[in-house]
PDB file of C-alpha atoms and ligand atoms in Angstrom:
ATOM      1  CA  MET A   1     -13.706  97.287  34.540  1.00 91.00           C
ATOM      2  CA  ALA A   2     -16.711  95.759  36.721  1.00 93.00           C
ATOM      3  CA  ILE A   3     -17.952  94.404  33.612  1.00 93.00           C
ATOM      4  CA  ALA A   4     -14.613  92.893  32.926  1.00 95.00           C
ATOM      5  CA  ILE A   5     -14.973  91.524  36.545  1.00 95.00           C
ATOM      6  CA  ALA A   6     -18.317  89.989  35.908  1.00 96.00           C
ATOM      7  CA  LYS A   7     -17.202  88.617  32.783  1.00 96.00           C
ATOM      8  CA  ALA A   8     -14.162  86.948  34.464  1.00 97.00           C
ATOM      9  CA  PHE A   9     -15.915  85.426  37.516  1.00 96.00           C
ATOM     10  CA  PRO A  10     -19.902  84.601  36.162  1.00 96.00           C
ATOM     11  CA  THR A  11     -20.706  83.359  39.699  1.00 96.00           C
ATOM     12  CA  MET A  12     -19.739  86.274  41.778  1.00 95.00           C
ATOM     13  CA  MET A  13     -22.449  88.985  42.075  1.00 96.00           C
ATOM     14  CA  CYS A  14     -21.263  92.477  41.439  1.00 97.00           C
ATOM     15  CA  VAL A  15     -22.624  96.008  42.520  1.00 97.00           C
ATOM     16  CA  VAL A  16     -21.080  99.306  41.006  1.00 96.00           C
ATOM     17  CA  LEU A  17     -22.219 101.981  43.026  1.00 97.00           C
ATOM     18  CA  ASP A  18     -22.370 105.380  41.982  1.00 96.00           C
ATOM     19  CA  LEU A  19     -24.248 108.751  41.740  1.00 95.00           C
ATOM     20  CA  PRO A  20     -27.884 108.251  40.202  1.00 93.00           C
ATOM     21  CA  ASN A  21     -27.124 110.734  37.103  1.00 92.00           C
ATOM     22  CA  ILE A  22     -23.893 108.364  36.596  1.00 91.00           C
ATOM     23  CA  ILE A  23     -25.766 104.979  36.816  1.00 91.00           C
ATOM     24  CA  GLY A  24     -27.959 105.843  34.532  1.00 86.00           C
ATOM     25  CA  GLU A  25     -25.732 105.895  31.595  1.00 81.00           C
ATOM     26  CA  CYS A  26     -24.017 102.619  32.578  1.00 84.00           C
ATOM     27  CA  LYS A  27     -27.364 100.495  32.965  1.00 81.00           C
ATOM     28  CA  LYS A  28     -27.503 101.150  29.187  1.00 83.00           C
ATOM     29  CA  ILE A  29     -24.163  99.414  28.350  1.00 83.00           C
ATOM     30  CA  ASN A  30     -24.843  96.496  30.669  1.00 85.00           C
ATOM     31  CA  ASN A  31     -25.295  92.794  29.366  1.00 87.00           C
ATOM     32  CA  GLU A  32     -23.975  91.101  32.548  1.00 92.00           C
ATOM     33  CA  SER A  33     -26.637  88.855  34.455  1.00 94.00           C
ATOM     34  CA  ASN A  34     -24.302  89.047  37.785  1.00 96.00           C
ATOM     35  CA  LEU A  35     -23.663  93.099  37.583  1.00 96.00           C
ATOM     36  CA  LYS A  36     -26.214  95.772  39.185  1.00 95.00           C
ATOM     37  CA  PHE A  37     -25.618  99.372  39.260  1.00 95.00           C
ATOM     38  CA  ILE A  38     -27.255 100.793  41.808  1.00 95.00           C
ATOM     39  CA  GLY A  39     -27.770 104.854  42.321  1.00 95.00           C
ATOM     40  CA  GLY A  40     -26.766 106.810  45.899  1.00 96.00           C
ATOM     41  CA  SER A  41     -24.125 108.012  47.799  1.00 98.00           C
ATOM     42  CA  MET A  42     -21.089 106.486  49.112  1.00 98.00           C
ATOM     43  CA  PHE A  43     -21.865 109.101  51.997  1.00 98.00           C
ATOM     44  CA  ASP A  44     -24.853 107.591  53.296  1.00 97.00           C
ATOM     45  CA  GLU A  45     -24.628 103.820  52.671  1.00 95.00           C
ATOM     46  CA  ILE A  46     -22.485 101.528  50.506  1.00 96.00           C
ATOM     47  CA  PRO A  47     -24.446  97.912  49.936  1.00 95.00           C
ATOM     48  CA  HIS A  48     -23.323  95.003  51.380  1.00 93.00           C
ATOM     49  CA  ALA A  49     -20.225  93.015  50.070  1.00 94.00           C
ATOM     50  CA  ASN A  50     -17.663  90.262  50.780  1.00 93.00           C
ATOM     51  CA  ALA A  51     -15.198  92.984  48.737  1.00 94.00           C
ATOM     52  CA  ILE A  52     -15.015  96.319  48.318  1.00 97.00           C
ATOM     53  CA  LEU A  53     -13.052  97.915  45.272  1.00 97.00           C
ATOM     54  CA  LEU A  54     -12.127 101.654  45.200  1.00 98.00           C
ATOM     55  CA  LYS A  55     -10.300 102.542  42.201  1.00 97.00           C
ATOM     56  CA  CYS A  56      -9.320 106.231  41.798  1.00 95.00           C
ATOM     57  CA  ILE A  57     -11.606 107.193  44.161  1.00 97.00           C
ATOM     58  CA  LEU A  58      -9.740 108.415  47.532  1.00 97.00           C
ATOM     59  CA  HIS A  59      -7.894 110.911  45.653  1.00 95.00           C
ATOM     60  CA  ASP A  60     -10.542 112.965  44.876  1.00 94.00           C
ATOM     61  CA  TRP A  61     -11.132 113.693  48.706  1.00 95.00           C
ATOM     62  CA  SER A  62      -9.951 115.497  51.686  1.00 95.00           C
ATOM     63  CA  ASP A  63      -8.796 113.373  54.750  1.00 96.00           C
ATOM     64  CA  ASN A  64     -11.917 113.947  56.690  1.00 97.00           C
ATOM     65  CA  ASP A  65     -14.095 112.673  53.727  1.00 97.00           C
ATOM     66  CA  CYS A  66     -11.899 109.527  53.016  1.00 97.00           C
ATOM     67  CA  VAL A  67     -12.039 108.611  56.389  1.00 98.00           C
ATOM     68  CA  LYS A  68     -16.202 108.717  56.147  1.00 98.00           C
ATOM     69  CA  ILE A  69     -15.828 106.859  53.055  1.00 98.00           C
ATOM     70  CA  LEU A  70     -13.364 104.259  54.720  1.00 98.00           C
ATOM     71  CA  LYS A  71     -16.029 103.750  57.819  1.00 97.00           C
ATOM     72  CA  LYS A  72     -18.742 103.485  55.210  1.00 97.00           C
ATOM     73  CA  CYS A  73     -16.811 100.686  53.545  1.00 96.00           C
ATOM     74  CA  LYS A  74     -16.009  99.116  57.184  1.00 93.00           C
ATOM     75  CA  GLU A  75     -19.663  98.879  57.986  1.00 93.00           C
ATOM     76  CA  SER A  76     -20.758  97.497  54.632  1.00 93.00           C
ATOM     77  CA  ILE A  77     -18.334  94.514  54.636  1.00 90.00           C
ATOM     78  CA  PRO A  78     -18.967  91.414  56.975  1.00 78.00           C
ATOM     79  CA  SER A  79     -16.836  91.425  60.132  1.00 67.00           C
ATOM     80  CA  LYS A  80     -18.622  88.595  61.499  1.00 64.00           C
ATOM     81  CA  HIS A  81     -16.031  85.815  60.165  1.00 63.00           C
ATOM     82  CA  LYS A  82     -13.185  88.307  58.974  1.00 64.00           C
ATOM     83  CA  VAL A  83     -13.580  87.567  55.699  1.00 71.00           C
ATOM     84  CA  GLY A  84     -14.138  91.372  54.212  1.00 81.00           C
ATOM     85  CA  ASN A  85     -11.436  92.776  52.024  1.00 90.00           C
ATOM     86  CA  LEU A  86     -11.091  96.380  50.873  1.00 96.00           C
ATOM     87  CA  ILE A  87      -9.026  96.721  47.861  1.00 97.00           C
ATOM     88  CA  ILE A  88      -8.066 100.130  46.491  1.00 98.00           C
ATOM     89  CA  ILE A  89      -6.013 101.215  43.558  1.00 97.00           C
ATOM     90  CA  ASP A  90      -4.706 104.401  43.761  1.00 96.00           C
ATOM     91  CA  THR A  91      -1.630 106.530  43.898  1.00 94.00           C
ATOM     92  CA  VAL A  92       1.090 106.056  46.452  1.00 93.00           C
ATOM     93  CA  MET A  93       3.512 109.016  46.640  1.00 89.00           C
ATOM     94  CA  GLU A  94       7.320 108.191  47.247  1.00 77.00           C
ATOM     95  CA  GLU A  95       8.749 110.313  50.098  1.00 66.00           C
ATOM     96  CA  GLY A  96      11.603 112.248  49.675  1.00 60.00           C
ATOM     97  CA  LEU A  97      12.566 114.501  46.702  1.00 51.00           C
ATOM     98  CA  ASP A  98      15.206 112.863  45.051  1.00 53.00           C
ATOM     99  CA  LYS A  99      12.812 110.179  44.386  1.00 56.00           C
ATOM    100  CA  LEU A 100      10.041 112.338  43.539  1.00 53.00           C
ATOM    101  CA  ILE A 101      11.884 113.831  40.342  1.00 58.00           C
ATOM    102  CA  SER A 102      13.624 110.493  39.326  1.00 63.00           C
ATOM    103  CA  ASP A 103      11.580 108.505  36.774  1.00 77.00           C
ATOM    104  CA  GLU A 104       8.669 109.518  34.681  1.00 82.00           C
ATOM    105  CA  PHE A 105       5.849 107.729  36.854  1.00 83.00           C
ATOM    106  CA  ASP A 106       7.047 109.997  39.968  1.00 84.00           C
ATOM    107  CA  LYS A 107       6.916 113.022  37.436  1.00 85.00           C
ATOM    108  CA  ALA A 108       3.162 112.061  36.609  1.00 88.00           C
ATOM    109  CA  LYS A 109       2.167 111.352  40.470  1.00 89.00           C
ATOM    110  CA  ASN A 110       3.399 114.639  41.234  1.00 88.00           C
ATOM    111  CA  PHE A 111       1.353 116.101  38.441  1.00 90.00           C
ATOM    112  CA  MET A 112      -1.597 114.642  39.502  1.00 91.00           C
ATOM    113  CA  ASP A 113      -1.044 115.881  43.172  1.00 91.00           C
ATOM    114  CA  VAL A 114      -0.852 119.326  41.741  1.00 92.00           C
ATOM    115  CA  MET A 115      -4.138 118.652  39.480  1.00 92.00           C
ATOM    116  CA  MET A 116      -6.254 117.095  42.349  1.00 91.00           C
ATOM    117  CA  MET A 117      -4.950 119.677  45.082  1.00 90.00           C
ATOM    118  CA  THR A 118      -6.193 122.614  42.239  1.00 92.00           C
ATOM    119  CA  LEU A 119      -9.173 120.907  41.056  1.00 91.00           C
ATOM    120  CA  TYR A 120     -10.465 119.330  44.060  1.00 89.00           C
ATOM    121  CA  VAL A 121      -9.924 119.832  47.874  1.00 86.00           C
ATOM    122  CA  ALA A 122      -7.809 116.619  47.339  1.00 91.00           C
ATOM    123  CA  LYS A 123      -4.492 115.115  47.128  1.00 91.00           C
ATOM    124  CA  GLU A 124      -1.994 111.983  46.372  1.00 92.00           C
ATOM    125  CA  ARG A 125      -0.922 110.112  49.449  1.00 94.00           C
ATOM    126  CA  THR A 126       2.618 108.881  50.553  1.00 93.00           C
ATOM    127  CA  LYS A 127       2.293 105.552  52.659  1.00 94.00           C
ATOM    128  CA  LYS A 128       2.656 107.402  56.003  1.00 95.00           C
ATOM    129  CA  GLU A 129      -0.387 109.342  54.809  1.00 96.00           C
ATOM    130  CA  TRP A 130      -2.409 106.464  53.462  1.00 97.00           C
ATOM    131  CA  GLU A 131      -1.789 104.593  56.939  1.00 97.00           C
ATOM    132  CA  LYS A 132      -2.818 107.719  58.865  1.00 97.00           C
ATOM    133  CA  LEU A 133      -6.527 107.352  57.138  1.00 97.00           C
ATOM    134  CA  PHE A 134      -6.576 103.235  57.693  1.00 97.00           C
ATOM    135  CA  ASP A 135      -5.829 103.855  61.323  1.00 97.00           C
ATOM    136  CA  GLU A 136      -8.345 106.799  61.735  1.00 97.00           C
ATOM    137  CA  ALA A 137     -11.117 104.577  59.929  1.00 96.00           C
ATOM    138  CA  GLY A 138     -10.558 101.650  62.318  1.00 93.00           C
ATOM    139  CA  PHE A 139      -8.461  99.037  59.755  1.00 92.00           C
ATOM    140  CA  ASN A 140      -5.292  97.688  61.208  1.00 86.00           C
ATOM    141  CA  GLU A 141      -3.827  95.526  58.651  1.00 90.00           C
ATOM    142  CA  TYR A 142      -3.027  96.651  55.080  1.00 94.00           C
ATOM    143  CA  LYS A 143      -0.707  95.299  52.169  1.00 95.00           C
ATOM    144  CA  MET A 144       0.746  97.999  49.720  1.00 95.00           C
ATOM    145  CA  THR A 145       1.803  96.321  46.016  1.00 94.00           C
ATOM    146  CA  PRO A 146       3.361  98.973  43.961  1.00 89.00           C
ATOM    147  CA  LEU A 147       1.778  98.632  40.089  1.00 88.00           C
ATOM    148  CA  GLY A 148       3.539 101.575  38.674  1.00 84.00           C
ATOM    149  CA  LEU A 149       1.460 104.806  38.537  1.00 87.00           C
ATOM    150  CA  ARG A 150      -1.018 103.123  40.961  1.00 91.00           C
ATOM    151  CA  SER A 151      -0.762 100.578  43.784  1.00 93.00           C
ATOM    152  CA  LEU A 152      -2.866  98.172  44.972  1.00 96.00           C
ATOM    153  CA  ILE A 153      -3.716  98.396  48.748  1.00 97.00           C
ATOM    154  CA  GLU A 154      -5.647  95.633  50.798  1.00 96.00           C
ATOM    155  CA  VAL A 155      -7.042  96.619  53.540  1.00 95.00           C
TER     156      VAL A 155
HETATM  157  C1  SAM B   1     -12.268 109.739  39.297  1.00 53.83           C
HETATM  158  S1  SAM B   1     -13.806 109.050  39.098  1.00 53.83           S
HETATM  159  C2  SAM B   1     -13.399 106.946  38.959  1.00 53.83           C
HETATM  160  C3  SAM B   1     -14.301 106.037  38.557  1.00 53.83           C
HETATM  161  C4  SAM B   1     -13.755 104.463  38.118  1.00 53.83           C
HETATM  162  N1  SAM B   1     -13.208 103.742  39.603  1.00 53.83           N
HETATM  163  C5  SAM B   1     -12.513 104.574  37.598  1.00 53.83           C
HETATM  164  O1  SAM B   1     -11.423 104.203  38.069  1.00 53.83           O
HETATM  165  O2  SAM B   1     -12.289 105.033  36.392  1.00 53.83           O
HETATM  166  C6  SAM B   1     -14.675 108.880  40.591  1.00 53.83           C
HETATM  167  C7  SAM B   1     -15.911 108.104  40.620  1.00 53.83           C
HETATM  168  O3  SAM B   1     -16.702 108.505  41.845  1.00 53.83           O
HETATM  169  C8  SAM B   1     -18.132 108.979  41.962  1.00 53.83           C
HETATM  170  N2  SAM B   1     -18.621 109.603  42.807  1.00 53.83           N
HETATM  171  C9  SAM B   1     -18.645 110.801  43.179  1.00 53.83           C
HETATM  172  N3  SAM B   1     -19.228 111.231  44.351  1.00 53.83           N
HETATM  173  C10 SAM B   1     -19.761 110.299  44.860  1.00 53.83           C
HETATM  174  C11 SAM B   1     -20.546 109.715  45.894  1.00 53.83           C
HETATM  175  N4  SAM B   1     -20.854 110.614  46.751  1.00 53.83           N
HETATM  176  N5  SAM B   1     -21.145 108.198  46.190  1.00 53.83           N
HETATM  177  C12 SAM B   1     -20.759 107.379  45.022  1.00 53.83           C
HETATM  178  N6  SAM B   1     -19.638 107.764  43.849  1.00 53.83           N
HETATM  179  C13 SAM B   1     -19.230 108.884  44.035  1.00 53.83           C
HETATM  180  C14 SAM B   1     -17.976 109.876  40.624  1.00 53.83           C
HETATM  181  O4  SAM B   1     -18.925 110.047  39.846  1.00 53.83           O
HETATM  182  C15 SAM B   1     -17.074 109.077  40.009  1.00 53.83           C
HETATM  183  O5  SAM B   1     -17.693 107.842  38.676  1.00 53.83           O
END
């Protein structure tokens, strides 16, 4: 995804942060001059950026860890001119049982939810649960756009 973004916006500098063992492999496939790969942990420090994209990241983590990650994002985006953006692509669960079983997307979301609970100490979240995380991390505005299985959340 980072390669596609770097190609589409050649004047924008892009950075991918992932664990050092993962980054080693990624570097081998990157030919974009505006794309850098940095090895590290998002729990320690996230490189400064005008915008941060977390795609399918937060559903891997508990509420406590998500708040830690979101606070690290807040530290890394500039607040001085209020130009920073945090962009999340992740699942937003529907509330209410009737809706939960109503279509293929909802069935897939439920399946993912059970998988995240059993594989990790994690889960898929409802709108209210996302709101609580943003609030605890000190963010006060967000916009959710459903995209089917996943949603785009601008914070
Ligand atoms: C579910 S994958 C999502 C990857 C990608 N964003 C996507 O949508 O395909 C989660 C990623 O988080 C990375 N990760 C796990 N712990 C991390 C940490 N402490 N700091 C930075 N990245 C981490 C994993 O190595 C993995 O690449």
